[in-house]
mmCIF file of C-alpha atoms in Angstrom:
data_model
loop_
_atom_site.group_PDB
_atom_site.id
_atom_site.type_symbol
_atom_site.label_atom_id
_atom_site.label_comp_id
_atom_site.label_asym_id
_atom_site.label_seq_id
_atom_site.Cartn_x
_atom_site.Cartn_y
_atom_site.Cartn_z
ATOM 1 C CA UNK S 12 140.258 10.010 97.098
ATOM 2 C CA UNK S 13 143.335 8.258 98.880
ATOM 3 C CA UNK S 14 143.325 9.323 102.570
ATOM 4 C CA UNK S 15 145.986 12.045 102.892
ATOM 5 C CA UNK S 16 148.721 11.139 105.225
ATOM 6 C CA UNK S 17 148.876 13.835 108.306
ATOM 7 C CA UNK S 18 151.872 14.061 110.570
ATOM 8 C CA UNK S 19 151.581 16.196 113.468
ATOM 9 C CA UNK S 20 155.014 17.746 113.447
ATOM 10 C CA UNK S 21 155.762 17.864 117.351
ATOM 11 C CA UNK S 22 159.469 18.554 116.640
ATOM 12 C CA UNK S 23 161.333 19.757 119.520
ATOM 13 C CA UNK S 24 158.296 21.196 121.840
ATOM 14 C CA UNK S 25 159.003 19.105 124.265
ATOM 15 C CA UNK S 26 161.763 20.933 125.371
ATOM 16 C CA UNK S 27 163.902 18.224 125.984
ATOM 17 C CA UNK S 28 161.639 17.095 129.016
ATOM 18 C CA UNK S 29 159.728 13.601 128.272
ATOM 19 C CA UNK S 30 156.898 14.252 129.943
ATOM 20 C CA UNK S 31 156.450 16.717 127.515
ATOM 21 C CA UNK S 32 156.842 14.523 124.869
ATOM 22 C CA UNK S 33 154.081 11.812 125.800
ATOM 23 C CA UNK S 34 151.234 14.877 126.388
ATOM 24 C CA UNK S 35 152.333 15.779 122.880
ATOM 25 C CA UNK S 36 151.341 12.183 121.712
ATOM 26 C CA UNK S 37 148.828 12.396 123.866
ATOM 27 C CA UNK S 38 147.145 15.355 121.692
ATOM 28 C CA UNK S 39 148.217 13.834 118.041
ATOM 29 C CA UNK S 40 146.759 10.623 119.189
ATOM 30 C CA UNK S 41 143.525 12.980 120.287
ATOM 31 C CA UNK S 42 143.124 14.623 117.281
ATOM 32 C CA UNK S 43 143.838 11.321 114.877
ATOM 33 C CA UNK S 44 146.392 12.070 113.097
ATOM 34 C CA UNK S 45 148.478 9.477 111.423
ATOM 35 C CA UNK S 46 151.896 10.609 112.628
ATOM 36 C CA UNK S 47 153.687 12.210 115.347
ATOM 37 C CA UNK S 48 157.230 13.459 114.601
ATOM 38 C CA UNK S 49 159.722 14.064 116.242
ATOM 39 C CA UNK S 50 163.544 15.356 115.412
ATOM 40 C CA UNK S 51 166.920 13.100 116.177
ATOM 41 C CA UNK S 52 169.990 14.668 116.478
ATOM 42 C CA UNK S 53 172.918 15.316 117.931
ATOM 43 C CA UNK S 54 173.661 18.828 118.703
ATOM 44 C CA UNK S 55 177.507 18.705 118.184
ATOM 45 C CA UNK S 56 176.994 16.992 114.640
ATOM 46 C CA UNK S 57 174.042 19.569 113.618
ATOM 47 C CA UNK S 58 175.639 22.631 114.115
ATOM 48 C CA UNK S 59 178.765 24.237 114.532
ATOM 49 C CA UNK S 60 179.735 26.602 117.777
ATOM 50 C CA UNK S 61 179.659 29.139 115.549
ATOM 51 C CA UNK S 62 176.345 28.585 114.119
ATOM 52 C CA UNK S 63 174.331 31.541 115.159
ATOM 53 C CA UNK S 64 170.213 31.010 116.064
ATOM 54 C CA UNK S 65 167.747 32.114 113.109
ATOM 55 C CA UNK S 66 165.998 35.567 114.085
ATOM 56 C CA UNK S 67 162.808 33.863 114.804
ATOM 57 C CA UNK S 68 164.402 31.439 117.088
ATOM 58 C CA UNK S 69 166.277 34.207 118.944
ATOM 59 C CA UNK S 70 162.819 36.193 119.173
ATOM 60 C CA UNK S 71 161.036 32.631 120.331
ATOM 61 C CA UNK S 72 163.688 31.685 123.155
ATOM 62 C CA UNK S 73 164.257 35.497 124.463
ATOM 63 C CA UNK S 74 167.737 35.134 124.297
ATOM 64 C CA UNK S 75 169.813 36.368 121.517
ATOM 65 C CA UNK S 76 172.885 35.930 122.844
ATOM 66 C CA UNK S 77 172.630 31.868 123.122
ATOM 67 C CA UNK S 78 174.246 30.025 120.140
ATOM 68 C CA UNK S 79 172.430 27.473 117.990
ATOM 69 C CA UNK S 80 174.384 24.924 119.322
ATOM 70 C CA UNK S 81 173.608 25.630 123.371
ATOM 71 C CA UNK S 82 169.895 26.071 122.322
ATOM 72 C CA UNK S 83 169.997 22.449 119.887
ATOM 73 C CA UNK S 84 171.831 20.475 123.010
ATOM 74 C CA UNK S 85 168.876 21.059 125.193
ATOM 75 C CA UNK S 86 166.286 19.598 122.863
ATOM 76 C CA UNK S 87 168.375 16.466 122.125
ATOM 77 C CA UNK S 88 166.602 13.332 122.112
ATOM 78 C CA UNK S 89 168.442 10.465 124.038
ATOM 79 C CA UNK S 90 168.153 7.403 122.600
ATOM 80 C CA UNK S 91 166.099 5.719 125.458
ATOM 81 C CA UNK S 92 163.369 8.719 125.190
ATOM 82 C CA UNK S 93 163.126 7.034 121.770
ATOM 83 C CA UNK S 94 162.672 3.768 123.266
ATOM 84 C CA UNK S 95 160.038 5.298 125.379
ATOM 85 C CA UNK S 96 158.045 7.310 123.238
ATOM 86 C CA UNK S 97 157.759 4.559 120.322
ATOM 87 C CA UNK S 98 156.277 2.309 123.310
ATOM 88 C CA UNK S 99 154.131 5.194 124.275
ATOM 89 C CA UNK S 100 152.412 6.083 121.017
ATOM 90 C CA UNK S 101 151.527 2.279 120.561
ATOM 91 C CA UNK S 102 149.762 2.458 123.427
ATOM 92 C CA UNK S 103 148.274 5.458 122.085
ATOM 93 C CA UNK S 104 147.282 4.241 119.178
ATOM 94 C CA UNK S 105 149.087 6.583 116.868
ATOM 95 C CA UNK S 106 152.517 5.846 114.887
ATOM 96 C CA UNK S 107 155.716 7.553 116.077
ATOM 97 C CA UNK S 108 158.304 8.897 113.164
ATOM 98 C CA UNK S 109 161.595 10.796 113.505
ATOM 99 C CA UNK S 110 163.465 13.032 111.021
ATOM 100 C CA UNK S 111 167.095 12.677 111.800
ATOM 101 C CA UNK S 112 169.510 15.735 111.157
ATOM 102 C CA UNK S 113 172.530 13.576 110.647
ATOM 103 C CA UNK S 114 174.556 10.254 109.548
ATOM 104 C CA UNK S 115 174.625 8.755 112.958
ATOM 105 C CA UNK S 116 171.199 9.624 113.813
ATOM 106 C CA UNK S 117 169.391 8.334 110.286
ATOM 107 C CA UNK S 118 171.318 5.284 111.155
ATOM 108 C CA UNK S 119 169.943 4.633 114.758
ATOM 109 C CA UNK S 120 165.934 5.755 113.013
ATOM 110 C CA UNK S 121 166.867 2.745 110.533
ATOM 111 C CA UNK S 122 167.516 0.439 113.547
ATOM 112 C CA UNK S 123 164.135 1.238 115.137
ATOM 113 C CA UNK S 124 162.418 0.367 111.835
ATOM 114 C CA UNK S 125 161.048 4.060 110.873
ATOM 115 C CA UNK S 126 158.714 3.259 108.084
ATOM 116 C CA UNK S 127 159.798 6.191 105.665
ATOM 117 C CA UNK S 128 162.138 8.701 105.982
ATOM 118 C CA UNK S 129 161.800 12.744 106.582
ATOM 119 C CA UNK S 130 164.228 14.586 104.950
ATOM 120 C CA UNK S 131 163.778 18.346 106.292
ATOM 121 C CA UNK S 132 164.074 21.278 104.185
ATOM 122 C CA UNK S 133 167.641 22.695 105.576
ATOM 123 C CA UNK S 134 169.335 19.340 104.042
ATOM 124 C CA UNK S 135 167.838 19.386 100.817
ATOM 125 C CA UNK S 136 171.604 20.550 99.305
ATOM 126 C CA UNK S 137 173.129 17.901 101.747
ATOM 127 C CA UNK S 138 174.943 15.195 99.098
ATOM 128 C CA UNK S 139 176.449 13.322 101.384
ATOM 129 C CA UNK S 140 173.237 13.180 103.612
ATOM 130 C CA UNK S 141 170.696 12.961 100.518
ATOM 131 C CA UNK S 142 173.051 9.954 99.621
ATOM 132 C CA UNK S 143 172.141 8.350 103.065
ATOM 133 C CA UNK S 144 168.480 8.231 103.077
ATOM 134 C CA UNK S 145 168.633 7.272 99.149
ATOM 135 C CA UNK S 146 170.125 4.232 99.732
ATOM 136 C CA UNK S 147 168.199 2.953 102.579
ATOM 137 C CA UNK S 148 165.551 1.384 100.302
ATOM 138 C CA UNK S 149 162.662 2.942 102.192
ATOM 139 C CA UNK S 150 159.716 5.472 101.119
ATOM 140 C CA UNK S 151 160.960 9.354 101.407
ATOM 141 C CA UNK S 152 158.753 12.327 101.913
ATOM 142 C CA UNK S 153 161.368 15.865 101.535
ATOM 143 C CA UNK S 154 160.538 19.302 102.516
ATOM 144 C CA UNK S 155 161.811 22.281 100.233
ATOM 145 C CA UNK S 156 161.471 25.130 102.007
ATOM 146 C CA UNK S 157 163.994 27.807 100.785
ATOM 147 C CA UNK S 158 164.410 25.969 97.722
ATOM 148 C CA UNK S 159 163.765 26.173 94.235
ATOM 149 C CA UNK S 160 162.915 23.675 91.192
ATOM 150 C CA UNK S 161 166.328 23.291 90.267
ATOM 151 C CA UNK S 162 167.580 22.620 93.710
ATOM 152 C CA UNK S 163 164.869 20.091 94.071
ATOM 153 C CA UNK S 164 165.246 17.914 90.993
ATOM 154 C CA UNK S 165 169.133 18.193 91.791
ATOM 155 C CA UNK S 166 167.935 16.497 95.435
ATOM 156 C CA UNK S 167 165.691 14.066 93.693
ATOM 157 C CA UNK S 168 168.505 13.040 90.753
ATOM 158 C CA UNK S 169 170.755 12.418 94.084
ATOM 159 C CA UNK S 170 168.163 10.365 95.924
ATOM 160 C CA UNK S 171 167.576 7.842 92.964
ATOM 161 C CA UNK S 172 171.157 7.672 92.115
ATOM 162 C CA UNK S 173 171.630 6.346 95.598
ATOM 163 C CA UNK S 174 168.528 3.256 95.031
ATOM 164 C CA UNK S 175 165.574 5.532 95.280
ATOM 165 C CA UNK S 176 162.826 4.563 93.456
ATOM 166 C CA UNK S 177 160.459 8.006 92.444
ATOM 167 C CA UNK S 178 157.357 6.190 92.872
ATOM 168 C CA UNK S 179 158.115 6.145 96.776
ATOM 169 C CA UNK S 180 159.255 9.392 97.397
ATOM 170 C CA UNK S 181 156.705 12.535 98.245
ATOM 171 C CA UNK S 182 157.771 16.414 97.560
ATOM 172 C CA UNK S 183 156.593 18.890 100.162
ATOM 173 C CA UNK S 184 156.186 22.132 98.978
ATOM 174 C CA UNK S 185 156.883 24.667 102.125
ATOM 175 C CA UNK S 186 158.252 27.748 103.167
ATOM 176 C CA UNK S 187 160.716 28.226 106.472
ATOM 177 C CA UNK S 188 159.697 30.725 108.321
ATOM 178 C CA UNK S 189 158.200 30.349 111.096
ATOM 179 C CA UNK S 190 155.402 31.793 111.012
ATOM 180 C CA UNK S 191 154.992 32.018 107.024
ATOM 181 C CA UNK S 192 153.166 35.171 106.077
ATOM 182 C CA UNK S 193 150.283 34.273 103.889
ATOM 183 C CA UNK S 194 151.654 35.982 100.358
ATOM 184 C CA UNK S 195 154.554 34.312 100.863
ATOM 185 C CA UNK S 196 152.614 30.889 100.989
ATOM 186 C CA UNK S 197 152.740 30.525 97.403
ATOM 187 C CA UNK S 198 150.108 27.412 97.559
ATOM 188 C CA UNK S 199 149.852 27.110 93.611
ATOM 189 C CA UNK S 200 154.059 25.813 93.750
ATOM 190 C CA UNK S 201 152.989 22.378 94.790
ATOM 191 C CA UNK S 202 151.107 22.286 91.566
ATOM 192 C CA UNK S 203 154.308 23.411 89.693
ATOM 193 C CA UNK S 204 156.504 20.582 91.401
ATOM 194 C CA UNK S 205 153.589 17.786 90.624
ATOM 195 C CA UNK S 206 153.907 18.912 86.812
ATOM 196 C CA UNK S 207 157.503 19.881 86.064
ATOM 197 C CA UNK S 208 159.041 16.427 88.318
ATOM 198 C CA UNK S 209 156.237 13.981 87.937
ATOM 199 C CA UNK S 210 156.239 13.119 91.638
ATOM 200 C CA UNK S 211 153.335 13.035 94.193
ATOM 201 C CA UNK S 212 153.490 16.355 96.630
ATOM 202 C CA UNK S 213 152.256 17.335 99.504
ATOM 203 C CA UNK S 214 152.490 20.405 101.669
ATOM 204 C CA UNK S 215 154.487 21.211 105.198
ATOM 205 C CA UNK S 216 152.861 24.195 106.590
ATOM 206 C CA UNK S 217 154.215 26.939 108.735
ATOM 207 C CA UNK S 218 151.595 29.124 108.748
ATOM 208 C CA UNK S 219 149.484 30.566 111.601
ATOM 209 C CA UNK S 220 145.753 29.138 111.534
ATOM 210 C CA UNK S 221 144.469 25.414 109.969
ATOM 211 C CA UNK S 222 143.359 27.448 105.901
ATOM 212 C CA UNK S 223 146.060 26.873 104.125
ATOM 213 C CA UNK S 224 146.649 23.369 104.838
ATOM 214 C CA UNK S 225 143.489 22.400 104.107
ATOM 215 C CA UNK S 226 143.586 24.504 100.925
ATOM 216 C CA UNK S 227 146.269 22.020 99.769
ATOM 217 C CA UNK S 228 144.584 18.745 100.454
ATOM 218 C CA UNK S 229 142.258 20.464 97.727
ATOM 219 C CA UNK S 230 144.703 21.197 95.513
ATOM 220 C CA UNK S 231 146.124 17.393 95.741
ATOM 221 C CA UNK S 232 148.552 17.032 98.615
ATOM 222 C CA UNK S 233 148.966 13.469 99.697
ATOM 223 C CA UNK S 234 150.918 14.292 103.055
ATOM 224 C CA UNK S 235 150.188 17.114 105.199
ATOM 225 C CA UNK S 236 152.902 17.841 107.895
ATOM 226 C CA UNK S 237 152.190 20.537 110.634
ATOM 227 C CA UNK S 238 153.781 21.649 113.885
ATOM 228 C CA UNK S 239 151.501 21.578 117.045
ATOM 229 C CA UNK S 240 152.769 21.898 120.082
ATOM 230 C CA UNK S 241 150.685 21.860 124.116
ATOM 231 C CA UNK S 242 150.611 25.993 124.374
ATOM 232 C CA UNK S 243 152.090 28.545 121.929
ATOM 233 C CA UNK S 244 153.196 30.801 125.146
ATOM 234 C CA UNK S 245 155.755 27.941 126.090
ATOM 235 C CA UNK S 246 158.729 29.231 125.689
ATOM 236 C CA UNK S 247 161.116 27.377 122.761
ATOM 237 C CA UNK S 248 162.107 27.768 118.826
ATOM 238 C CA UNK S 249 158.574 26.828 117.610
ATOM 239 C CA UNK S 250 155.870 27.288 119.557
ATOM 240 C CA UNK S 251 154.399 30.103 117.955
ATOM 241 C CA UNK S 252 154.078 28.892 114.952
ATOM 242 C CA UNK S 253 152.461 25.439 116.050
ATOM 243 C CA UNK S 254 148.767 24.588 116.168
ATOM 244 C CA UNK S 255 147.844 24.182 119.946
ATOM 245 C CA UNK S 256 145.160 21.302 120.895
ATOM 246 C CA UNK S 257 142.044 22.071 119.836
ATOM 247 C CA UNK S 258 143.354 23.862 116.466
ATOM 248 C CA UNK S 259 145.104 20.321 115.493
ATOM 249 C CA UNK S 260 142.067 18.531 115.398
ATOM 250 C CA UNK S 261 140.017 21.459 113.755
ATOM 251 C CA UNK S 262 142.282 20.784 111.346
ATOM 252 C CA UNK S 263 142.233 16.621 110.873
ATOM 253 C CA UNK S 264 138.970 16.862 110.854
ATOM 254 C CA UNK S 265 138.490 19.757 108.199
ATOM 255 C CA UNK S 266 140.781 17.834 106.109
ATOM 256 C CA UNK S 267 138.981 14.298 106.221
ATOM 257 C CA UNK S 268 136.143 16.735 105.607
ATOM 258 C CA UNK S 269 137.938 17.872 102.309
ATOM 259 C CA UNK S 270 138.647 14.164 101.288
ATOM 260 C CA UNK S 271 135.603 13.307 101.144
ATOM 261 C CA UNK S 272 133.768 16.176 99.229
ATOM 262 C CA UNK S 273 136.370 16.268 96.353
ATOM 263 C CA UNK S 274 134.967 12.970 95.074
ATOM 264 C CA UNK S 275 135.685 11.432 91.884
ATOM 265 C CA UNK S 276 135.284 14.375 89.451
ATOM 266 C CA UNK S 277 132.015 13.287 87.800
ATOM 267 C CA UNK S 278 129.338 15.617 87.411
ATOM 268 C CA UNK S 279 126.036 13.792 87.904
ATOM 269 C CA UNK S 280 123.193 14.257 90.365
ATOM 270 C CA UNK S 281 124.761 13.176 93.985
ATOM 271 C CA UNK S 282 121.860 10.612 95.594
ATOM 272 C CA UNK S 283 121.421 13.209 98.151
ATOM 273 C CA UNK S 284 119.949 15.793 96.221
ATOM 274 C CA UNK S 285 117.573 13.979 93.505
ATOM 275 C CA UNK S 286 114.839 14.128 95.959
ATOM 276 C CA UNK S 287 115.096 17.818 95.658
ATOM 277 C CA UNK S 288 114.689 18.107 91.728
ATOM 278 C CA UNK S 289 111.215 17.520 91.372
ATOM 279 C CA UNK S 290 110.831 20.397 93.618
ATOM 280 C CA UNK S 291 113.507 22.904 92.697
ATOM 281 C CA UNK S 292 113.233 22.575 88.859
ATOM 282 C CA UNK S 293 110.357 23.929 86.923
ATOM 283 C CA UNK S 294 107.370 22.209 84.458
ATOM 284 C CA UNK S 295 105.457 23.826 81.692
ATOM 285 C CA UNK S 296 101.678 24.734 83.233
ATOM 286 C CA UNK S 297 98.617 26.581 81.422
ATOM 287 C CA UNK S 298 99.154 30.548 82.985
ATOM 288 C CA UNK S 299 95.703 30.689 82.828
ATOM 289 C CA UNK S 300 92.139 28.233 81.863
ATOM 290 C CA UNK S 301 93.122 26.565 78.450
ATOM 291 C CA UNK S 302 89.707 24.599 76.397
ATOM 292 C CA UNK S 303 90.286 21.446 74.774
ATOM 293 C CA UNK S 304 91.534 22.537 70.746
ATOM 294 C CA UNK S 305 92.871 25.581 71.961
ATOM 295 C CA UNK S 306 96.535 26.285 70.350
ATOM 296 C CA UNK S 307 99.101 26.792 72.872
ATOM 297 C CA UNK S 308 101.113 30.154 72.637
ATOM 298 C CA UNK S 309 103.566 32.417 74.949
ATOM 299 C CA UNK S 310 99.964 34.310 76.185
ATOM 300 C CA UNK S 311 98.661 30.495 77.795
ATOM 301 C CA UNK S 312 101.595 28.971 78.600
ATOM 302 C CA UNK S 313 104.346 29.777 81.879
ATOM 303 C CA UNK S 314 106.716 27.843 83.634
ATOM 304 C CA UNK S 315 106.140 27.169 87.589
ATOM 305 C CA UNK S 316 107.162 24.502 90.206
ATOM 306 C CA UNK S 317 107.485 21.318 90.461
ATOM 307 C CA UNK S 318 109.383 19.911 87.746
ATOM 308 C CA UNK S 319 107.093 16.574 87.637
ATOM 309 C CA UNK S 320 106.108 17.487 84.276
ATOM 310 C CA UNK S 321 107.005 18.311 81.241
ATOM 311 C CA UNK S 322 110.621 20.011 80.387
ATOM 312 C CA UNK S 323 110.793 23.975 80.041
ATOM 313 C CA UNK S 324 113.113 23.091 77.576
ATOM 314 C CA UNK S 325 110.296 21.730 75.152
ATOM 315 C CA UNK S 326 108.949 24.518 75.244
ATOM 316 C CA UNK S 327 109.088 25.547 71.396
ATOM 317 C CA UNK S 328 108.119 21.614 71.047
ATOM 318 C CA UNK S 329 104.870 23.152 72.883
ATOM 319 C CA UNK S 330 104.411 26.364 71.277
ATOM 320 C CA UNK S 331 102.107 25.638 68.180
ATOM 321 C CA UNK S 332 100.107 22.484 68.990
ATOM 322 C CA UNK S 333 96.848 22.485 70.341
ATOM 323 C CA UNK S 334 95.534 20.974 73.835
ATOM 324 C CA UNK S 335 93.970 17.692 73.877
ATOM 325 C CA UNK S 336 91.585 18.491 77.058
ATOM 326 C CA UNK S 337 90.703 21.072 79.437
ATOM 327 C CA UNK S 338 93.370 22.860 81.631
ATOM 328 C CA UNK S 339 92.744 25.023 84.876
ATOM 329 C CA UNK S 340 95.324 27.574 85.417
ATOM 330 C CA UNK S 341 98.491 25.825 87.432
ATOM 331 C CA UNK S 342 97.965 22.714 85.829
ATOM 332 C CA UNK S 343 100.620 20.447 84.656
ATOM 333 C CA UNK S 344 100.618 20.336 80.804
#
């Protein structure tokens, strides 16, 4: 199996402090992921001043009263903390991406050479933005939370239109909320966007716990995005629905676990259990002392461990002919 791509979705738990940031690297790079992702904007061009906070984010920042636009400005990016960080997870050893939320800020990610582009589930009825990233040549991997099949292969028709090519661009299947109950999951949807578009999907999860991501590396997914963050108790829009330390790299490591026992689909013996089948599987042996001439029937005849001789499934092959020496009860036939 193709090793499935993994981005540890730090998104804005950092708080807007850099510091932050790097000890966030710090535990993707840990845990071995293959991305760490953050989220470029600008505040003023993401939201409105009217834009009110979703209900979990008011219930996450204690503070209902704030606007989305207050709360966005103070997890802004500045471009040098991009500078920074993209130094910083080189160092670490793990590759840096971005999503950006807007025109100006897709265009700075293209300067610093972002190797695909994130296109998060809130934009997926964005034209003008959908347009953007289309035309920029590069691979695409798109979230659809909130959306549904029609919505998507509208988003899809848009991104090829613009220069996309399909072949390069991966279909998240996800829900947004934060955290997603577990029977609103609906796992078996990736499968459904695989077969109805013909594209290769993947899963963003917003669930509480490592399961369901893992479930969908079964199920196919080639990307896996999830949010993590340094401790769920900070306070901020999504911590408590991110992974904290330790849980991340359950995780990576469950799902490298996963790639490697799917395996190709064949069903032969694996070379780890043949030496067992000798032992395990049964032979056909006299049930009691057979004489040489004597005609084998159900009454002489059993099956018992090891499976050194011959088949229990000869046995009406058996039945009938007559024994051409001496047998002591157990003996091999």
């Amino acid at each position: 199996m193709e090793k499935t791509i993994i981005i540890a979705e730090a998104g804005v738990n950092h708080n807007g402090e850099i510091e932050i940031a790097k000890k966030l690297i710090d535990v993707a790079s840990d845990a071995g992921v293959d991305y760490v992702k953050f989220q470029t904007f600008k505040a003023t061009s993401l939201a409105s001043k009217n834009a009110e906070k979703a209900i979990y984010q008011k219930e996450n920042t204690n503070d209902e009263s704030e606007s989305q636009l207050s709360m966005l400005k103070k997890l802004e990016l500045t471009e040098s903390m991009h500078f920074e960080l993209i130094d910083y997870s080189k160092k670490k050893g793990t590759n840096f991406l971005s999503t950006g939320f807007d025109q100006e800020s897709i265009d700075f990610l293209d300067g610093l050479g972002m190797e695909f582009f994130k296109i998060p589930s809130g934009e997926i009825t964005n034209l003008p933005y959908l347009r953007k990233i289309g035309g920029l040549g590069k691979p695409i991997i798109i979230s659809t939370g909130m959306a549904d099949l029609m919505e998507i292969s509208n988003a899809l028709k848009v991104l090829e239109d613009a220069g996309a090519n399909k072949s390069d661009i991966t279909v998240l299947h996800c829900n947004t909320e934060y955290p997603t109950p577990m029977q609103d999951v609906n796992l078996m949807a990736m499968t459904t966007i695989a077969n109805a578009l013909k594209v290769s999907v993947g899963y963003s999860d917003h669930t509480l716990g490592i399961e369901v991501p893992i479930a969908a590396v079964a199920l196919g997914a080639k990307v896996i995005e999830k949010h993590f963050t340094l401790d769920r108790n900070m306070k901020g829009p999504d911590h408590r629905a991110s992974l904290e330390p330790s849980e991340l790299k359950a995780m990576v490591k469950s799902i490298r676990n996963i790639e490697r026992a799917i395996g190709n689909g064949e069903k032969k013996p694996s070379p780890s259990e043949l030496k067992n089948k000798i032992v395990a599987r049964k032979s056909i042996v006299a049930m009691k002392a057979i004489k040489k001439g004597e005609v084998f029937t159900d009454e002489n005849l059993t099956v018992k461990r090891p499976g050194s001789g011959i088949s229990p499934m000869k046995w009406d092959e058996i039945i009938g002919t007559t024994a051409a020496k001496n047998y002591n009860e157990d003996d091999l036939i």
